[in-house]
PDB file of C-alpha atoms in Angstrom:
ATOM      1  CA  GLU A   1      -0.079  -0.137  -0.030  1.00 82.00           C
ATOM      2  CA  LEU A   2       1.434   3.266  -1.411  1.00 88.00           C
ATOM      3  CA  LYS A   3       2.026   5.541   1.772  1.00 93.00           C
ATOM      4  CA  VAL A   4       2.620   9.586   1.579  1.00 96.00           C
ATOM      5  CA  GLU A   5       4.112  11.716   4.253  1.00 97.00           C
ATOM      6  CA  GLN A   6       4.415  15.155   4.380  1.00 98.00           C
ATOM      7  CA  ASN A   7       5.883  17.364   6.957  1.00 97.00           C
ATOM      8  CA  PRO A   8       6.023  19.544   8.816  1.00 97.00           C
ATOM      9  CA  LEU A   9       2.436  19.568   8.797  1.00 97.00           C
ATOM     10  CA  PHE A  10       2.002  22.956  10.287  1.00 97.00           C
ATOM     11  CA  LEU A  11       4.413  25.890   9.250  1.00 95.00           C
ATOM     12  CA  SER A  12       4.004  29.451  10.673  1.00 96.00           C
ATOM     13  CA  MET A  13       6.837  31.314   9.153  1.00 93.00           C
ATOM     14  CA  GLN A  14       7.258  35.067   8.588  1.00 95.00           C
ATOM     15  CA  GLU A  15       7.051  37.181   5.340  1.00 96.00           C
ATOM     16  CA  GLY A  16       9.997  37.163   3.775  1.00 96.00           C
ATOM     17  CA  LYS A  17      11.655  33.848   4.719  1.00 96.00           C
ATOM     18  CA  ASN A  18      12.729  30.486   2.901  1.00 97.00           C
ATOM     19  CA  TYR A  19      11.024  27.492   3.766  1.00 96.00           C
ATOM     20  CA  THR A  20      10.929  23.800   2.444  1.00 97.00           C
ATOM     21  CA  ILE A  21       7.785  21.480   2.791  1.00 98.00           C
ATOM     22  CA  TYR A  22       9.165  17.737   2.255  1.00 98.00           C
ATOM     23  CA  CYS A  23       7.018  14.895   0.489  1.00 98.00           C
ATOM     24  CA  ASN A  24       8.223  11.267   1.081  1.00 97.00           C
ATOM     25  CA  TYR A  25       6.505   8.049  -0.440  1.00 96.00           C
ATOM     26  CA  SER A  26       6.853   4.533  -0.002  1.00 94.00           C
ATOM     27  CA  THR A  27       6.983   2.813  -3.392  1.00 87.00           C
ATOM     28  CA  THR A  28       8.341   3.036  -6.890  1.00 83.00           C
ATOM     29  CA  SER A  29       6.690   6.087  -8.663  1.00 82.00           C
ATOM     30  CA  ASP A  30       7.770   9.083 -11.298  1.00 73.00           C
ATOM     31  CA  ARG A  31       4.434  10.888 -10.900  1.00 89.00           C
ATOM     32  CA  LEU A  32       3.962  13.425  -8.144  1.00 94.00           C
ATOM     33  CA  TYR A  33       1.741  16.513  -7.935  1.00 95.00           C
ATOM     34  CA  TRP A  34       1.198  19.402  -5.805  1.00 97.00           C
ATOM     35  CA  TYR A  35      -1.504  20.998  -4.742  1.00 97.00           C
ATOM     36  CA  ARG A  36      -2.844  24.288  -3.072  1.00 98.00           C
ATOM     37  CA  GLN A  37      -6.339  24.528  -0.738  1.00 97.00           C
ATOM     38  CA  ASP A  38      -7.499  27.502   0.497  1.00 97.00           C
ATOM     39  CA  PRO A  39     -10.035  26.825   3.561  1.00 94.00           C
ATOM     40  CA  GLY A  40     -13.503  25.839   2.019  1.00 93.00           C
ATOM     41  CA  LYS A  41     -12.521  25.649  -1.448  1.00 95.00           C
ATOM     42  CA  SER A  42     -11.105  22.876  -3.426  1.00 95.00           C
ATOM     43  CA  LEU A  43      -7.538  21.637  -4.910  1.00 96.00           C
ATOM     44  CA  GLU A  44      -5.916  24.377  -6.914  1.00 94.00           C
ATOM     45  CA  SER A  45      -3.028  22.453  -9.386  1.00 93.00           C
ATOM     46  CA  LEU A  46       0.590  23.596  -8.687  1.00 96.00           C
ATOM     47  CA  PHE A  47       2.778  21.455  -9.785  1.00 95.00           C
ATOM     48  CA  VAL A  48       3.151  18.325 -11.990  1.00 93.00           C
ATOM     49  CA  LEU A  49       6.378  16.507 -11.896  1.00 93.00           C
ATOM     50  CA  LEU A  50       6.673  13.532 -14.420  1.00 88.00           C
ATOM     51  CA  SER A  51      10.429  12.087 -13.816  1.00 86.00           C
ATOM     52  CA  ASN A  52      13.162  11.680 -11.685  1.00 86.00           C
ATOM     53  CA  GLY A  53      15.293  15.172 -11.233  1.00 88.00           C
ATOM     54  CA  ALA A  54      12.125  17.177 -12.806  1.00 90.00           C
ATOM     55  CA  VAL A  55      12.305  20.600 -11.457  1.00 94.00           C
ATOM     56  CA  LYS A  56       9.522  23.178 -11.691  1.00 96.00           C
ATOM     57  CA  GLN A  57       8.878  26.703 -10.827  1.00 97.00           C
ATOM     58  CA  GLU A  58       6.502  29.292 -10.684  1.00 96.00           C
ATOM     59  CA  GLY A  59       6.440  32.409  -8.703  1.00 96.00           C
ATOM     60  CA  ARG A  60       7.766  32.307  -5.007  1.00 97.00           C
ATOM     61  CA  LEU A  61       7.407  28.190  -4.932  1.00 98.00           C
ATOM     62  CA  MET A  62       9.725  25.376  -6.820  1.00 98.00           C
ATOM     63  CA  ALA A  63       9.338  21.864  -6.788  1.00 98.00           C
ATOM     64  CA  SER A  64      11.575  18.941  -7.607  1.00 97.00           C
ATOM     65  CA  LEU A  65      11.472  15.245  -7.590  1.00 95.00           C
ATOM     66  CA  ASP A  66      13.878  12.572  -6.279  1.00 94.00           C
ATOM     67  CA  THR A  67      12.215   9.529  -7.597  1.00 91.00           C
ATOM     68  CA  LYS A  68      15.328   7.580  -6.266  1.00 92.00           C
ATOM     69  CA  ALA A  69      14.979   9.205  -2.590  1.00 94.00           C
ATOM     70  CA  ARG A  70      11.311   8.603  -3.091  1.00 94.00           C
ATOM     71  CA  LEU A  71      11.194  12.625  -2.610  1.00 96.00           C
ATOM     72  CA  SER A  72       9.406  15.758  -3.315  1.00 97.00           C
ATOM     73  CA  THR A  73      10.327  19.388  -1.984  1.00 98.00           C
ATOM     74  CA  LEU A  74       8.028  22.367  -2.651  1.00 98.00           C
ATOM     75  CA  HIS A  75      10.497  25.150  -1.735  1.00 98.00           C
ATOM     76  CA  ILE A  76       9.117  28.723  -0.637  1.00 97.00           C
ATOM     77  CA  THR A  77      11.617  31.706  -1.503  1.00 97.00           C
ATOM     78  CA  ALA A  78      10.899  34.819   0.429  1.00 96.00           C
ATOM     79  CA  ALA A  79       7.408  34.402   1.627  1.00 96.00           C
ATOM     80  CA  VAL A  80       4.570  36.710   1.574  1.00 96.00           C
ATOM     81  CA  HIS A  81       0.482  36.488   3.519  1.00 96.00           C
ATOM     82  CA  ASP A  82      -1.199  35.731   0.204  1.00 96.00           C
ATOM     83  CA  LEU A  83       0.870  31.992   0.122  1.00 97.00           C
ATOM     84  CA  SER A  84      -0.956  30.891   3.458  1.00 97.00           C
ATOM     85  CA  ALA A  85      -3.039  27.763   2.573  1.00 97.00           C
ATOM     86  CA  THR A  86      -2.813  24.416   2.905  1.00 98.00           C
ATOM     87  CA  TYR A  87      -0.665  22.558   0.386  1.00 98.00           C
ATOM     88  CA  PHE A  88      -0.751  18.897  -0.532  1.00 98.00           C
ATOM     89  CA  CYS A  89       1.597  16.170  -2.359  1.00 98.00           C
ATOM     90  CA  ALA A  90      -0.175  13.419  -4.386  1.00 96.00           C
ATOM     91  CA  VAL A  91       1.595  10.614  -5.453  1.00 95.00           C
ATOM     92  CA  GLU A  92       0.114   8.361  -8.507  1.00 89.00           C
ATOM     93  CA  GLU A  93       1.067   4.705  -8.884  1.00 79.00           C
ATOM     94  CA  THR A  94       0.625   4.291 -12.463  1.00 71.00           C
ATOM     95  CA  SER A  95      -0.255   6.478 -15.099  1.00 63.00           C
ATOM     96  CA  GLY A  96      -3.819   7.069 -14.856  1.00 62.00           C
ATOM     97  CA  SER A  97      -4.618   6.118 -11.582  1.00 76.00           C
ATOM     98  CA  ARG A  98      -5.530   6.808  -8.330  1.00 84.00           C
ATOM     99  CA  LEU A  99      -3.860   9.756  -6.209  1.00 91.00           C
ATOM    100  CA  THR A 100      -2.844   9.141  -2.572  1.00 93.00           C
ATOM    101  CA  PHE A 101      -2.391  12.404  -1.138  1.00 96.00           C
ATOM    102  CA  GLY A 102      -0.189  13.397   1.546  1.00 97.00           C
ATOM    103  CA  GLU A 103      -1.534  14.634   5.163  1.00 97.00           C
ATOM    104  CA  GLY A 104      -1.184  18.545   3.773  1.00 98.00           C
ATOM    105  CA  THR A 105       1.213  20.753   5.416  1.00 98.00           C
ATOM    106  CA  GLN A 106      -0.742  24.146   6.960  1.00 97.00           C
ATOM    107  CA  LEU A 107       1.155  27.092   6.067  1.00 97.00           C
ATOM    108  CA  THR A 108       0.517  30.212   7.944  1.00 97.00           C
ATOM    109  CA  VAL A 109       2.888  33.360   6.606  1.00 97.00           C
ATOM    110  CA  ASN A 110       2.875  36.110   9.105  1.00 94.00           C
ATOM    111  CA  PRO A 111       3.660  39.492   8.143  1.00 87.00           C
TER     112      PRO A 111
ATOM    113  CA  GLY B   1      -6.551  22.032 -17.876  1.00 72.00           C
ATOM    114  CA  ALA B   2     -10.314  20.591 -18.072  1.00 80.00           C
ATOM    115  CA  VAL B   3     -13.477  22.501 -16.544  1.00 91.00           C
ATOM    116  CA  VAL B   4     -15.387  20.243 -13.905  1.00 95.00           C
ATOM    117  CA  SER B   5     -18.153  21.441 -11.995  1.00 97.00           C
ATOM    118  CA  GLN B   6     -20.223  19.881  -9.085  1.00 98.00           C
ATOM    119  CA  HIS B   7     -23.831  20.469  -7.942  1.00 98.00           C
ATOM    120  CA  PRO B   8     -24.734  21.486  -5.557  1.00 98.00           C
ATOM    121  CA  SER B   9     -21.775  23.533  -4.232  1.00 97.00           C
ATOM    122  CA  ARG B  10     -23.511  23.028  -0.540  1.00 98.00           C
ATOM    123  CA  VAL B  11     -26.717  21.182   0.913  1.00 98.00           C
ATOM    124  CA  ILE B  12     -27.828  20.173   4.260  1.00 98.00           C
ATOM    125  CA  CYS B  13     -30.251  17.124   4.233  1.00 96.00           C
ATOM    126  CA  LYS B  14     -31.841  15.226   7.368  1.00 97.00           C
ATOM    127  CA  SER B  15     -30.635  12.104   8.764  1.00 97.00           C
ATOM    128  CA  GLY B  16     -31.783   8.995   6.862  1.00 97.00           C
ATOM    129  CA  THR B  17     -32.649  10.731   3.756  1.00 97.00           C
ATOM    130  CA  SER B  18     -30.431  10.668   0.203  1.00 97.00           C
ATOM    131  CA  VAL B  19     -28.770  13.307  -1.415  1.00 98.00           C
ATOM    132  CA  LYS B  20     -27.429  13.410  -4.863  1.00 98.00           C
ATOM    133  CA  ILE B  21     -24.041  15.159  -6.441  1.00 98.00           C
ATOM    134  CA  GLU B  22     -23.426  15.773  -9.316  1.00 97.00           C
ATOM    135  CA  CYS B  23     -19.838  16.017 -11.251  1.00 96.00           C
ATOM    136  CA  ARG B  24     -19.564  17.278 -14.759  1.00 95.00           C
ATOM    137  CA  SER B  25     -16.700  17.699 -17.180  1.00 93.00           C
ATOM    138  CA  LEU B  26     -17.840  20.679 -19.047  1.00 93.00           C
ATOM    139  CA  ASP B  27     -15.040  21.117 -21.987  1.00 88.00           C
ATOM    140  CA  PHE B  28     -13.873  17.472 -22.689  1.00 82.00           C
ATOM    141  CA  GLN B  29     -15.401  13.951 -22.450  1.00 87.00           C
ATOM    142  CA  ALA B  30     -14.210  11.904 -19.263  1.00 87.00           C
ATOM    143  CA  THR B  31     -14.414   7.992 -19.509  1.00 87.00           C
ATOM    144  CA  THR B  32     -12.714   8.334 -15.704  1.00 90.00           C
ATOM    145  CA  MET B  33     -13.538  10.366 -12.863  1.00 93.00           C
ATOM    146  CA  PHE B  34     -12.874   9.768  -9.126  1.00 95.00           C
ATOM    147  CA  TRP B  35     -14.711  10.774  -5.886  1.00 97.00           C
ATOM    148  CA  TYR B  36     -13.220  11.732  -2.831  1.00 97.00           C
ATOM    149  CA  ARG B  37     -13.851  12.667   0.543  1.00 97.00           C
ATOM    150  CA  GLN B  38     -12.308  15.324   2.971  1.00 97.00           C
ATOM    151  CA  PHE B  39     -13.244  15.745   6.668  1.00 95.00           C
ATOM    152  CA  PRO B  40     -12.263  19.147   8.850  1.00 93.00           C
ATOM    153  CA  LYS B  41      -8.130  19.348   8.546  1.00 92.00           C
ATOM    154  CA  LYS B  42      -7.801  16.031   7.016  1.00 95.00           C
ATOM    155  CA  SER B  43      -6.752  15.293   3.383  1.00 96.00           C
ATOM    156  CA  LEU B  44      -8.495  13.510   0.923  1.00 96.00           C
ATOM    157  CA  MET B  45      -9.571  10.380   0.646  1.00 95.00           C
ATOM    158  CA  LEU B  46     -10.381   8.724  -2.401  1.00 95.00           C
ATOM    159  CA  MET B  47     -13.852   6.963  -2.046  1.00 96.00           C
ATOM    160  CA  ALA B  48     -14.108   5.408  -5.663  1.00 95.00           C
ATOM    161  CA  THR B  49     -13.180   5.553  -9.286  1.00 93.00           C
ATOM    162  CA  SER B  50     -16.036   6.078 -11.744  1.00 91.00           C
ATOM    163  CA  ASN B  51     -15.859   4.819 -15.197  1.00 88.00           C
ATOM    164  CA  GLU B  52     -18.214   5.694 -17.836  1.00 86.00           C
ATOM    165  CA  GLY B  53     -20.515   2.581 -18.755  1.00 85.00           C
ATOM    166  CA  SER B  54     -19.571   0.382 -16.009  1.00 87.00           C
ATOM    167  CA  LYS B  55     -19.632  -0.323 -12.219  1.00 90.00           C
ATOM    168  CA  ALA B  56     -17.533   1.994 -10.266  1.00 93.00           C
ATOM    169  CA  THR B  57     -14.341   0.457  -8.316  1.00 93.00           C
ATOM    170  CA  TYR B  58     -14.770   1.316  -4.658  1.00 95.00           C
ATOM    171  CA  GLU B  59     -11.890   1.466  -2.313  1.00 94.00           C
ATOM    172  CA  GLN B  60     -11.617  -0.927   0.729  1.00 93.00           C
ATOM    173  CA  GLY B  61     -13.605   0.723   3.710  1.00 94.00           C
ATOM    174  CA  VAL B  62     -16.155   2.448   1.365  1.00 96.00           C
ATOM    175  CA  GLU B  63     -19.772   1.000   1.370  1.00 95.00           C
ATOM    176  CA  LYS B  64     -21.120   0.917  -2.454  1.00 94.00           C
ATOM    177  CA  ASP B  65     -24.591   0.287  -1.075  1.00 95.00           C
ATOM    178  CA  LYS B  66     -24.671   3.399   0.794  1.00 97.00           C
ATOM    179  CA  PHE B  67     -22.540   5.647  -1.779  1.00 97.00           C
ATOM    180  CA  LEU B  68     -24.001   4.943  -5.074  1.00 97.00           C
ATOM    181  CA  ILE B  69     -21.922   6.211  -8.237  1.00 95.00           C
ATOM    182  CA  ASN B  70     -23.566   6.462 -11.451  1.00 92.00           C
ATOM    183  CA  HIS B  71     -21.095   7.582 -14.687  1.00 90.00           C
ATOM    184  CA  ALA B  72     -23.666   7.118 -17.110  1.00 82.00           C
ATOM    185  CA  SER B  73     -22.226   9.725 -19.734  1.00 89.00           C
ATOM    186  CA  LEU B  74     -18.706  10.839 -20.880  1.00 89.00           C
ATOM    187  CA  THR B  75     -19.848  14.310 -18.808  1.00 92.00           C
ATOM    188  CA  LEU B  76     -21.460  13.497 -15.638  1.00 94.00           C
ATOM    189  CA  SER B  77     -20.879  11.353 -12.593  1.00 94.00           C
ATOM    190  CA  THR B  78     -23.463  11.495  -9.896  1.00 96.00           C
ATOM    191  CA  LEU B  79     -22.885  10.565  -6.138  1.00 97.00           C
ATOM    192  CA  THR B  80     -25.713   9.510  -4.339  1.00 98.00           C
ATOM    193  CA  VAL B  81     -25.488   9.345  -0.738  1.00 98.00           C
ATOM    194  CA  THR B  82     -28.228   7.063   0.813  1.00 97.00           C
ATOM    195  CA  SER B  83     -29.902   7.009   4.177  1.00 97.00           C
ATOM    196  CA  ALA B  84     -27.458   9.687   5.361  1.00 97.00           C
ATOM    197  CA  HIS B  85     -26.242  10.260   8.685  1.00 97.00           C
ATOM    198  CA  PRO B  86     -24.749  13.206  10.522  1.00 97.00           C
ATOM    199  CA  GLU B  87     -21.104  10.947  10.051  1.00 96.00           C
ATOM    200  CA  ASP B  88     -21.313  11.308   6.382  1.00 97.00           C
ATOM    201  CA  SER B  89     -21.324  15.469   6.855  1.00 97.00           C
ATOM    202  CA  SER B  90     -18.063  16.025   4.899  1.00 97.00           C
ATOM    203  CA  PHE B  91     -16.474  17.984   2.085  1.00 98.00           C
ATOM    204  CA  TYR B  92     -17.117  15.727  -1.099  1.00 98.00           C
ATOM    205  CA  ILE B  93     -14.535  16.341  -4.444  1.00 98.00           C
ATOM    206  CA  CYS B  94     -14.706  14.956  -7.630  1.00 97.00           C
ATOM    207  CA  SER B  95     -12.159  14.915 -10.468  1.00 95.00           C
ATOM    208  CA  VAL B  96     -11.819  14.067 -13.746  1.00 92.00           C
ATOM    209  CA  LEU B  97      -9.002  12.179 -15.791  1.00 87.00           C
ATOM    210  CA  ASP B  98      -7.880  14.096 -18.616  1.00 81.00           C
ATOM    211  CA  ARG B  99      -6.001  12.100 -21.350  1.00 74.00           C
ATOM    212  CA  GLY B 100      -5.106   9.199 -18.852  1.00 69.00           C
ATOM    213  CA  ILE B 101      -2.482  12.393 -18.052  1.00 74.00           C
ATOM    214  CA  GLU B 102      -3.748  14.160 -15.277  1.00 83.00           C
ATOM    215  CA  GLN B 103      -6.627  14.488 -12.793  1.00 88.00           C
ATOM    216  CA  TYR B 104      -9.051  18.215 -12.703  1.00 92.00           C
ATOM    217  CA  PHE B 105     -10.561  18.787  -9.388  1.00 95.00           C
ATOM    218  CA  GLY B 106     -13.982  20.283  -9.252  1.00 96.00           C
ATOM    219  CA  PRO B 107     -14.925  22.923  -6.634  1.00 97.00           C
ATOM    220  CA  GLY B 108     -16.698  20.858  -3.995  1.00 97.00           C
ATOM    221  CA  THR B 109     -19.541  19.793  -2.263  1.00 98.00           C
ATOM    222  CA  ARG B 110     -20.299  20.511   1.059  1.00 98.00           C
ATOM    223  CA  LEU B 111     -23.071  18.211   2.876  1.00 98.00           C
ATOM    224  CA  THR B 112     -23.976  18.626   6.203  1.00 98.00           C
ATOM    225  CA  VAL B 113     -26.684  15.811   7.595  1.00 98.00           C
ATOM    226  CA  THR B 114     -28.517  17.380  10.667  1.00 97.00           C
TER     227      THR B 114
END
Protein backbone atom coordinates (compact mmCIF):
# COMPACT_ATOMS: atom_id res chain seq x y z
CA GLU A 1 0.00 0.00 0.00
CA LEU A 2 1.36 3.36 -1.03
CA LYS A 3 1.96 5.76 1.85
CA VAL A 4 2.67 9.44 1.44
CA GLU A 5 4.04 11.51 4.29
CA GLN A 6 4.47 15.24 4.44
CA ASN A 7 6.39 17.30 6.92
CA PRO A 8 5.97 19.54 8.58
CA LEU A 9 2.19 19.34 9.02
CA PHE A 10 2.05 22.86 10.37
CA LEU A 11 4.34 25.67 9.38
CA SER A 12 4.25 29.22 10.66
CA MET A 13 6.73 31.52 9.05
CA GLN A 14 7.47 35.18 8.69
CA GLU A 15 7.16 37.10 5.48
CA GLY A 16 10.38 37.21 3.59
CA LYS A 17 11.71 33.93 4.92
CA ASN A 18 12.46 30.74 3.01
CA TYR A 19 11.30 27.26 3.88
CA THR A 20 10.89 23.77 2.44
CA ILE A 21 8.05 21.27 2.70
CA TYR A 22 8.96 17.63 2.25
CA CYS A 23 6.95 14.81 0.75
CA ASN A 24 8.13 11.20 1.12
CA TYR A 25 6.41 8.22 -0.45
CA SER A 26 6.80 4.52 0.03
CA THR A 27 6.68 2.83 -3.37
CA THR A 28 8.07 3.40 -6.81
CA SER A 29 6.42 6.22 -8.70
CA ASP A 30 7.52 8.89 -11.10
CA ARG A 31 4.38 10.98 -11.04
CA LEU A 32 3.88 13.45 -8.24
CA TYR A 33 1.60 16.44 -7.88
CA TRP A 34 1.45 19.45 -5.62
CA TYR A 35 -1.82 21.20 -4.82
CA ARG A 36 -2.90 24.21 -2.86
CA GLN A 37 -6.14 24.37 -0.91
CA ASP A 38 -7.61 27.51 0.60
CA PRO A 39 -10.14 27.19 3.45
CA GLY A 40 -13.51 25.99 2.21
CA LYS A 41 -12.24 25.56 -1.33
CA SER A 42 -11.23 22.71 -3.57
CA LEU A 43 -7.75 21.93 -4.84
CA GLU A 44 -5.71 24.15 -7.12
CA SER A 45 -3.04 22.40 -9.14
CA LEU A 46 0.44 23.85 -8.60
CA PHE A 47 2.93 21.46 -10.13
CA VAL A 48 3.04 18.19 -12.02
CA LEU A 49 6.36 16.34 -11.73
CA LEU A 50 6.66 13.44 -14.13
CA SER A 51 10.27 12.29 -14.03
CA ASN A 52 13.29 11.92 -11.81
CA GLY A 53 15.09 15.21 -11.40
CA ALA A 54 12.13 17.28 -12.51
CA VAL A 55 12.17 20.82 -11.21
CA LYS A 56 9.43 23.35 -11.74
CA GLN A 57 9.07 26.90 -10.55
CA GLU A 58 6.18 29.31 -10.40
CA GLY A 59 6.66 32.60 -8.64
CA ARG A 60 7.91 32.03 -5.12
CA LEU A 61 7.33 28.27 -5.23
CA MET A 62 9.66 25.64 -6.61
CA ALA A 63 9.05 21.91 -6.64
CA SER A 64 11.45 19.07 -7.30
CA LEU A 65 11.29 15.30 -7.53
CA ASP A 66 13.89 12.66 -6.68
CA THR A 67 12.35 9.32 -7.55
CA LYS A 68 15.33 7.35 -6.27
CA ALA A 69 14.98 8.85 -2.82
CA ARG A 70 11.17 8.84 -3.19
CA LEU A 71 11.17 12.45 -2.14
CA SER A 72 9.69 15.67 -3.42
CA THR A 73 10.23 19.12 -2.02
CA LEU A 74 8.24 22.32 -2.26
CA HIS A 75 10.49 25.28 -1.59
CA ILE A 76 9.09 28.65 -0.64
CA THR A 77 11.21 31.69 -1.31
CA ALA A 78 10.64 35.04 0.42
CA ALA A 79 7.21 34.09 1.67
CA VAL A 80 4.30 36.50 1.46
CA HIS A 81 0.98 36.41 3.29
CA ASP A 82 -0.90 35.34 0.15
CA LEU A 83 0.87 31.99 0.27
CA SER A 84 -0.98 31.05 3.46
CA ALA A 85 -2.92 27.88 2.61
CA THR A 86 -2.74 24.11 2.97
CA TYR A 87 -0.40 22.37 0.56
CA PHE A 88 -0.83 18.74 -0.45
CA CYS A 89 1.42 16.43 -2.36
CA ALA A 90 -0.13 13.45 -4.11
CA VAL A 91 1.48 10.43 -5.70
CA GLU A 92 0.14 8.43 -8.60
CA GLU A 93 1.23 4.79 -8.68
CA THR A 94 0.75 4.32 -12.38
CA SER A 95 -0.33 6.63 -15.15
CA GLY A 96 -4.01 7.49 -15.01
CA SER A 97 -4.59 5.74 -11.72
CA ARG A 98 -5.65 6.81 -8.29
CA LEU A 99 -3.87 9.49 -6.32
CA THR A 100 -2.71 8.99 -2.77
CA PHE A 101 -2.48 12.25 -0.86
CA GLY A 102 -0.17 13.34 1.90
CA GLU A 103 -1.66 14.68 5.11
CA GLY A 104 -1.19 18.27 4.01
CA THR A 105 0.96 21.10 5.33
CA GLN A 106 -0.91 24.04 6.78
CA LEU A 107 1.19 27.10 6.03
CA THR A 108 0.68 30.41 7.79
CA VAL A 109 2.75 33.37 6.71
CA ASN A 110 2.83 36.13 9.29
CA PRO A 111 3.56 39.78 8.53
CA GLY B 1 -6.78 22.23 -17.94
CA ALA B 2 -10.18 20.62 -17.79
CA VAL B 3 -13.16 22.48 -16.35
CA VAL B 4 -15.15 20.54 -13.78
CA SER B 5 -18.35 21.58 -12.06
CA GLN B 6 -20.20 20.13 -9.10
CA HIS B 7 -23.76 20.62 -8.02
CA PRO B 8 -24.86 21.51 -5.47
CA SER B 9 -22.02 23.38 -3.82
CA ARG B 10 -23.67 23.06 -0.42
CA VAL B 11 -26.46 20.85 0.79
CA ILE B 12 -28.10 20.26 4.14
CA CYS B 13 -30.24 17.19 4.57
CA LYS B 14 -31.94 15.39 7.39
CA SER B 15 -30.66 12.14 8.79
CA GLY B 16 -32.10 9.17 6.92
CA THR B 17 -32.65 10.95 3.63
CA SER B 18 -30.63 10.59 0.44
CA VAL B 19 -28.77 13.28 -1.43
CA LYS B 20 -27.34 13.28 -4.94
CA ILE B 21 -24.21 15.15 -5.97
CA GLU B 22 -23.40 15.77 -9.63
CA CYS B 23 -19.98 16.07 -11.18
CA ARG B 24 -19.74 17.39 -14.73
CA SER B 25 -16.83 17.60 -17.12
CA LEU B 26 -17.62 20.75 -19.07
CA ASP B 27 -15.08 20.79 -21.86
CA PHE B 28 -14.13 17.21 -22.67
CA GLN B 29 -15.43 13.70 -22.44
CA ALA B 30 -14.18 11.89 -19.37
CA THR B 31 -14.22 8.14 -19.25
CA THR B 32 -12.82 8.16 -15.74
CA MET B 33 -13.83 10.28 -12.79
CA PHE B 34 -12.87 10.00 -9.16
CA TRP B 35 -14.78 10.77 -5.96
CA TYR B 36 -12.97 11.94 -2.84
CA ARG B 37 -14.10 12.79 0.65
CA GLN B 38 -12.40 15.26 2.94
CA PHE B 39 -13.17 15.68 6.62
CA PRO B 40 -12.29 18.97 8.35
CA LYS B 41 -8.57 19.54 8.72
CA LYS B 42 -7.86 16.22 7.03
CA SER B 43 -6.53 15.08 3.70
CA LEU B 44 -8.49 13.82 0.72
CA MET B 45 -9.42 10.16 0.74
CA LEU B 46 -10.37 8.41 -2.46
CA MET B 47 -13.79 6.82 -2.23
CA ALA B 48 -14.22 5.32 -5.66
CA THR B 49 -13.22 5.41 -9.28
CA SER B 50 -16.08 5.99 -11.65
CA ASN B 51 -15.84 4.53 -15.15
CA GLU B 52 -18.29 5.47 -17.86
CA GLY B 53 -20.57 2.61 -18.78
CA SER B 54 -19.37 0.23 -16.08
CA LYS B 55 -19.58 -0.24 -12.36
CA ALA B 56 -17.55 1.97 -10.10
CA THR B 57 -14.53 0.61 -8.26
CA TYR B 58 -14.77 1.33 -4.56
CA GLU B 59 -11.89 1.70 -2.14
CA GLN B 60 -11.62 -0.61 0.81
CA GLY B 61 -13.95 0.41 3.60
CA VAL B 62 -16.33 2.41 1.39
CA GLU B 63 -19.82 0.93 1.31
CA LYS B 64 -20.97 0.66 -2.28
CA ASP B 65 -24.61 0.34 -1.25
CA LYS B 66 -24.44 3.53 0.74
CA PHE B 67 -22.49 5.62 -1.75
CA LEU B 68 -24.07 4.94 -5.12
CA ILE B 69 -22.09 6.08 -8.12
CA ASN B 70 -23.48 6.36 -11.62
CA HIS B 71 -21.38 7.39 -14.60
CA ALA B 72 -23.95 7.15 -17.34
CA SER B 73 -22.39 9.59 -19.77
CA LEU B 74 -18.96 10.87 -20.66
CA THR B 75 -19.65 14.20 -19.01
CA LEU B 76 -21.57 13.31 -15.88
CA SER B 77 -20.98 11.21 -12.80
CA THR B 78 -23.28 11.25 -9.79
CA LEU B 79 -22.71 10.26 -6.20
CA THR B 80 -25.78 9.49 -4.11
CA VAL B 81 -25.38 9.28 -0.38
CA THR B 82 -28.20 7.04 0.77
CA SER B 83 -29.72 7.08 4.23
CA ALA B 84 -27.35 9.83 5.26
CA HIS B 85 -26.16 10.12 8.82
CA PRO B 86 -24.37 12.99 10.58
CA GLU B 87 -21.05 11.15 10.23
CA ASP B 88 -21.44 11.42 6.45
CA SER B 89 -21.13 15.18 6.76
CA SER B 90 -18.03 16.04 4.78
CA PHE B 91 -16.61 17.85 1.77
CA TYR B 92 -17.04 15.72 -1.34
CA ILE B 93 -14.78 16.47 -4.28
CA CYS B 94 -14.80 14.88 -7.70
CA SER B 95 -12.07 14.90 -10.29
CA VAL B 96 -11.84 14.00 -13.95
CA LEU B 97 -8.94 12.33 -15.66
CA ASP B 98 -7.82 14.28 -18.69
CA ARG B 99 -6.33 12.08 -21.42
CA GLY B 100 -4.99 9.75 -18.77
CA ILE B 101 -2.48 12.36 -17.72
CA GLU B 102 -3.74 14.55 -14.94
CA GLN B 103 -6.73 14.85 -12.66
CA TYR B 104 -8.67 18.11 -12.52
CA PHE B 105 -10.76 18.75 -9.47
CA GLY B 106 -14.25 20.09 -9.10
CA PRO B 107 -15.09 22.87 -6.65
CA GLY B 108 -16.47 20.45 -4.08
CA THR B 109 -19.80 19.89 -2.36
CA ARG B 110 -20.20 20.47 1.34
CA LEU B 111 -22.72 18.05 2.81
CA THR B 112 -24.19 18.62 6.24
CA VAL B 113 -26.48 15.97 7.69
CA THR B 114 -28.60 17.12 10.61
